PDB file of C-alpha atoms in Angstrom:
ATOM      1  CA  MET A   1       0.000   0.000   0.000  1.00 53.00           C
ATOM      2  CA  ARG A   2       1.351   3.379  -1.008  1.00 59.00           C
ATOM      3  CA  ILE A   3       1.008   6.329   1.354  1.00 55.00           C
ATOM      4  CA  ILE A   4       0.459   9.715  -0.205  1.00 54.00           C
ATOM      5  CA  GLN A   5       2.041  12.514   1.780  1.00 58.00           C
ATOM      6  CA  ARG A   6       0.069  15.715   2.137  1.00 64.00           C
ATOM      7  CA  ILE A   7       1.783  18.767   0.706  1.00 58.00           C
ATOM      8  CA  PRO A   8       1.734  21.781   3.040  1.00 60.00           C
ATOM      9  CA  LEU A   9      -0.192  24.852   1.888  1.00 57.00           C
ATOM     10  CA  ALA A  10       3.001  26.935   1.793  1.00 58.00           C
ATOM     11  CA  ALA A  11       4.522  24.464  -0.681  1.00 57.00           C
ATOM     12  CA  TRP A  12       1.434  24.636  -2.931  1.00 55.00           C
ATOM     13  CA  SER A  13       1.571  28.414  -2.794  1.00 60.00           C
ATOM     14  CA  PHE A  14       5.248  28.404  -3.777  1.00 59.00           C
ATOM     15  CA  LEU A  15       4.611  25.993  -6.672  1.00 64.00           C
ATOM     16  CA  LEU A  16       1.693  28.028  -7.985  1.00 66.00           C
ATOM     17  CA  HIS A  17       3.665  31.263  -7.834  1.00 69.00           C
ATOM     18  CA  GLU A  18       6.460  29.579  -9.792  1.00 78.00           C
ATOM     19  CA  VAL A  19       3.952  28.579 -12.492  1.00 81.00           C
ATOM     20  CA  TRP A  20       2.542  32.108 -12.621  1.00 81.00           C
ATOM     21  CA  ARG A  21       6.055  33.601 -12.703  1.00 83.00           C
ATOM     22  CA  LYS A  22       6.877  31.350 -15.699  1.00 89.00           C
ATOM     23  CA  ASN A  23       3.685  32.461 -17.479  1.00 89.00           C
ATOM     24  CA  ILE A  24       4.772  36.100 -17.098  1.00 89.00           C
ATOM     25  CA  ALA A  25       8.311  35.236 -18.222  1.00 89.00           C
ATOM     26  CA  ASN A  26       6.861  33.622 -21.364  1.00 91.00           C
ATOM     27  CA  LEU A  27       4.804  36.741 -22.157  1.00 92.00           C
ATOM     28  CA  ILE A  28       7.921  38.875 -21.797  1.00 91.00           C
ATOM     29  CA  LYS A  29      10.000  36.427 -23.893  1.00 92.00           C
ATOM     30  CA  ASP A  30       7.335  36.482 -26.632  1.00 93.00           C
ATOM     31  CA  ASN A  31       7.589  40.296 -26.773  1.00 92.00           C
ATOM     32  CA  PRO A  32      11.347  40.962 -26.829  1.00 92.00           C
ATOM     33  CA  GLY A  33      12.435  44.560 -26.402  1.00 92.00           C
ATOM     34  CA  SER A  34       8.998  45.717 -25.301  1.00 94.00           C
ATOM     35  CA  PRO A  35       8.851  47.710 -22.076  1.00 95.00           C
ATOM     36  CA  VAL A  36       6.584  45.960 -19.564  1.00 95.00           C
ATOM     37  CA  VAL A  37       3.806  48.117 -18.117  1.00 95.00           C
ATOM     38  CA  VAL A  38       1.712  46.662 -15.300  1.00 94.00           C
ATOM     39  CA  PHE A  39      -1.690  48.129 -14.510  1.00 92.00           C
ATOM     40  CA  PRO A  40      -2.666  46.970 -10.992  1.00 87.00           C
ATOM     41  CA  SER A  41      -6.119  48.417 -11.536  1.00 78.00           C
ATOM     42  CA  HIS A  42      -9.004  48.545  -9.134  1.00 75.00           C
ATOM     43  CA  VAL A  43     -11.367  48.910 -12.098  1.00 83.00           C
ATOM     44  CA  ASP A  44     -12.570  45.919 -14.123  1.00 88.00           C
ATOM     45  CA  TRP A  45     -11.626  46.012 -17.798  1.00 92.00           C
ATOM     46  CA  HIS A  46     -15.094  45.122 -19.134  1.00 91.00           C
ATOM     47  CA  ILE A  47     -17.150  47.718 -17.259  1.00 88.00           C
ATOM     48  CA  PRO A  48     -19.601  49.574 -19.516  1.00 88.00           C
ATOM     49  CA  ILE A  49     -17.698  52.881 -19.343  1.00 85.00           C
ATOM     50  CA  PHE A  50     -14.257  52.435 -20.909  1.00 86.00           C
ATOM     51  CA  GLN A  51     -11.950  53.810 -18.218  1.00 87.00           C
ATOM     52  CA  ARG A  52      -8.652  55.660 -18.510  1.00 87.00           C
ATOM     53  CA  PRO A  53      -6.373  52.782 -17.345  1.00 90.00           C
ATOM     54  CA  ALA A  54      -7.805  50.482 -20.037  1.00 93.00           C
ATOM     55  CA  GLN A  55      -7.517  53.210 -22.681  1.00 94.00           C
ATOM     56  CA  LEU A  56      -3.871  53.782 -21.762  1.00 94.00           C
ATOM     57  CA  ALA A  57      -3.113  50.050 -21.760  1.00 96.00           C
ATOM     58  CA  LEU A  58      -4.460  49.678 -25.302  1.00 96.00           C
ATOM     59  CA  SER A  59      -2.653  52.791 -26.535  1.00 96.00           C
ATOM     60  CA  MET A  60       0.649  51.775 -24.954  1.00 96.00           C
ATOM     61  CA  SER A  61       0.384  48.256 -26.369  1.00 97.00           C
ATOM     62  CA  LYS A  62      -0.224  49.695 -29.855  1.00 97.00           C
ATOM     63  CA  ALA A  63       2.914  51.815 -29.342  1.00 97.00           C
ATOM     64  CA  GLY A  64       4.962  48.677 -28.582  1.00 97.00           C
ATOM     65  CA  ALA A  65       4.739  48.136 -24.817  1.00 97.00           C
ATOM     66  CA  LEU A  66       3.700  44.844 -23.268  1.00 96.00           C
ATOM     67  CA  CYS A  67       0.719  45.830 -21.110  1.00 96.00           C
ATOM     68  CA  LEU A  68      -0.438  43.553 -18.320  1.00 95.00           C
ATOM     69  CA  TYR A  69      -3.701  44.720 -16.786  1.00 94.00           C
ATOM     70  CA  LEU A  70      -4.498  43.116 -13.431  1.00 90.00           C
ATOM     71  CA  THR A  71      -8.205  42.670 -12.822  1.00 89.00           C
ATOM     72  CA  SER A  72      -9.775  41.674  -9.535  1.00 84.00           C
ATOM     73  CA  ASN A  73     -12.921  40.397 -11.301  1.00 82.00           C
ATOM     74  CA  ARG A  74     -15.128  42.593  -9.138  1.00 81.00           C
ATOM     75  CA  SER A  75     -18.187  42.980 -11.305  1.00 86.00           C
ATOM     76  CA  HIS A  76     -17.689  42.689 -15.068  1.00 89.00           C
ATOM     77  CA  ASP A  77     -14.591  40.535 -15.543  1.00 87.00           C
ATOM     78  CA  ALA A  78     -14.261  36.775 -15.198  1.00 86.00           C
ATOM     79  CA  VAL A  79     -10.584  36.226 -15.953  1.00 88.00           C
ATOM     80  CA  ARG A  80      -9.420  32.885 -14.533  1.00 86.00           C
ATOM     81  CA  ASP A  81      -5.795  33.205 -15.605  1.00 87.00           C
ATOM     82  CA  ILE A  82      -4.682  35.291 -18.607  1.00 91.00           C
ATOM     83  CA  GLU A  83      -6.940  36.765 -21.283  1.00 91.00           C
ATOM     84  CA  HIS A  84      -5.586  38.129 -24.572  1.00 94.00           C
ATOM     85  CA  VAL A  85      -7.086  41.539 -25.430  1.00 95.00           C
ATOM     86  CA  SER A  86      -4.951  42.614 -28.389  1.00 95.00           C
ATOM     87  CA  ASP A  87      -1.339  42.525 -29.561  1.00 95.00           C
ATOM     88  CA  ARG A  88       0.813  42.989 -26.441  1.00 96.00           C
ATOM     89  CA  CYS A  89      -2.189  43.645 -24.173  1.00 97.00           C
ATOM     90  CA  PHE A  90      -3.367  41.037 -21.658  1.00 95.00           C
ATOM     91  CA  LEU A  91      -5.735  40.832 -18.712  1.00 93.00           C
ATOM     92  CA  LEU A  92      -4.435  38.902 -15.716  1.00 90.00           C
ATOM     93  CA  ASN A  93      -6.281  37.649 -12.662  1.00 88.00           C
ATOM     94  CA  SER A  94      -4.865  39.847  -9.889  1.00 85.00           C
ATOM     95  CA  SER A  95      -5.424  37.282  -7.148  1.00 81.00           C
ATOM     96  CA  ARG A  96      -3.045  34.972  -9.045  1.00 80.00           C
ATOM     97  CA  TYR A  97      -0.571  37.385 -10.557  1.00 78.00           C
ATOM     98  CA  GLY A  98      -0.661  40.461  -8.308  1.00 78.00           C
ATOM     99  CA  ARG A  99       2.238  39.446  -6.073  1.00 78.00           C
ATOM    100  CA  THR A 100       4.287  38.217  -9.034  1.00 81.00           C
ATOM    101  CA  PHE A 101       5.289  41.778  -9.858  1.00 81.00           C
ATOM    102  CA  SER A 102       6.163  42.891  -6.326  1.00 78.00           C
ATOM    103  CA  SER A 103       9.880  42.223  -6.842  1.00 77.00           C
ATOM    104  CA  MET A 104      10.243  42.207 -10.635  1.00 84.00           C
ATOM    105  CA  ALA A 105      12.847  44.819 -11.542  1.00 87.00           C
ATOM    106  CA  GLY A 106      12.567  47.017 -14.614  1.00 90.00           C
ATOM    107  CA  VAL A 107       8.791  46.980 -15.030  1.00 91.00           C
ATOM    108  CA  TRP A 108       6.691  50.111 -15.142  1.00 93.00           C
ATOM    109  CA  MET A 109       3.827  50.197 -12.641  1.00 90.00           C
ATOM    110  CA  TYR A 110       0.930  52.445 -13.658  1.00 91.00           C
ATOM    111  CA  VAL A 111      -1.223  53.439 -10.704  1.00 86.00           C
ATOM    112  CA  CYS A 112      -3.944  56.021 -10.567  1.00 82.00           C
ATOM    113  CA  SER A 113      -5.894  57.918  -7.972  1.00 71.00           C
ATOM    114  CA  PRO A 114      -8.143  57.793  -6.127  1.00 63.00           C
ATOM    115  CA  THR A 115      -7.120  54.706  -4.226  1.00 64.00           C
ATOM    116  CA  LEU A 116      -6.085  53.881  -0.700  1.00 60.00           C
ATOM    117  CA  VAL A 117      -4.006  50.848  -1.675  1.00 68.00           C
ATOM    118  CA  TYR A 118      -0.878  52.687  -2.803  1.00 71.00           C
ATOM    119  CA  ASN A 119       0.763  54.472   0.107  1.00 77.00           C
ATOM    120  CA  ALA A 120       4.307  55.779   0.654  1.00 79.00           C
ATOM    121  CA  SER A 121       5.668  52.392   1.752  1.00 84.00           C
ATOM    122  CA  TRP A 122       4.230  50.737  -1.394  1.00 81.00           C
ATOM    123  CA  PHE A 123       5.978  53.328  -3.586  1.00 83.00           C
ATOM    124  CA  ARG A 124       9.285  52.974  -1.694  1.00 87.00           C
ATOM    125  CA  ALA A 125       9.162  49.173  -2.045  1.00 87.00           C
ATOM    126  CA  ARG A 126       8.554  49.389  -5.816  1.00 87.00           C
ATOM    127  CA  LEU A 127      11.404  51.852  -6.318  1.00 89.00           C
ATOM    128  CA  ALA A 128      13.744  49.788  -4.101  1.00 92.00           C
ATOM    129  CA  THR A 129      13.271  46.763  -6.393  1.00 90.00           C
ATOM    130  CA  GLY A 130      14.213  48.767  -9.492  1.00 92.00           C
ATOM    131  CA  GLN A 131      10.687  49.340 -10.760  1.00 91.00           C
ATOM    132  CA  HIS A 132       9.424  52.554 -12.311  1.00 91.00           C
ATOM    133  CA  VAL A 133       6.171  54.040 -11.031  1.00 88.00           C
ATOM    134  CA  VAL A 134       3.793  56.261 -12.967  1.00 87.00           C
ATOM    135  CA  TYR A 135       1.252  57.863 -10.672  1.00 84.00           C
ATOM    136  CA  ASP A 136      -1.679  59.329 -12.585  1.00 83.00           C
ATOM    137  CA  TYR A 137      -3.715  61.795 -10.566  1.00 78.00           C
ATOM    138  CA  ILE A 138      -7.055  61.367 -12.308  1.00 72.00           C
ATOM    139  CA  ASP A 139      -9.752  62.977 -10.182  1.00 66.00           C
ATOM    140  CA  GLU A 140      -9.574  65.790  -7.716  1.00 64.00           C
ATOM    141  CA  ILE A 141     -12.215  65.605  -5.024  1.00 57.00           C
ATOM    142  CA  HIS A 142     -13.307  69.213  -4.789  1.00 58.00           C
ATOM    143  CA  GLU A 143     -14.489  70.572  -1.450  1.00 64.00           C
ATOM    144  CA  ASP A 144     -17.823  71.636  -2.984  1.00 60.00           C
ATOM    145  CA  ILE A 145     -18.612  67.966  -3.567  1.00 50.00           C
ATOM    146  CA  VAL A 146     -17.361  66.754  -0.202  1.00 51.00           C
ATOM    147  CA  SER A 147     -19.024  69.470   1.896  1.00 48.00           C
ATOM    148  CA  ARG A 148     -22.559  68.681   0.746  1.00 47.00           C
TER     149      ARG A 148
END
């Protein structure tokens, strides 16, 4: 009788992250010379109003960048792994791939306001790993709106 040993959760997590890291490496290898721009967006790609981060991802991919748009599948997306949008533009499930980029040097991280996720320590950590950060200040919350 053969006994099957249970694999600890930490080992599964490590193995899965290695698979996801290889998937990203293959996307980069298939697009040699293209700058890699990651969009850790808090907005689903397929929402009815085409938002600025998605517009920029498509435009940058047409200009030659490899654009990887992380979606959290909140309301309008159902990305299990990786979804091809157009040449050099892909949607990625953020719960799978989000941490993959935390230490990947040389990538460009596009983040936009308003969000509470990206604080000073997040920015320092990205810059310390050799990443570039583009912070797009999209909307100003005017006091006339807030004071009502």
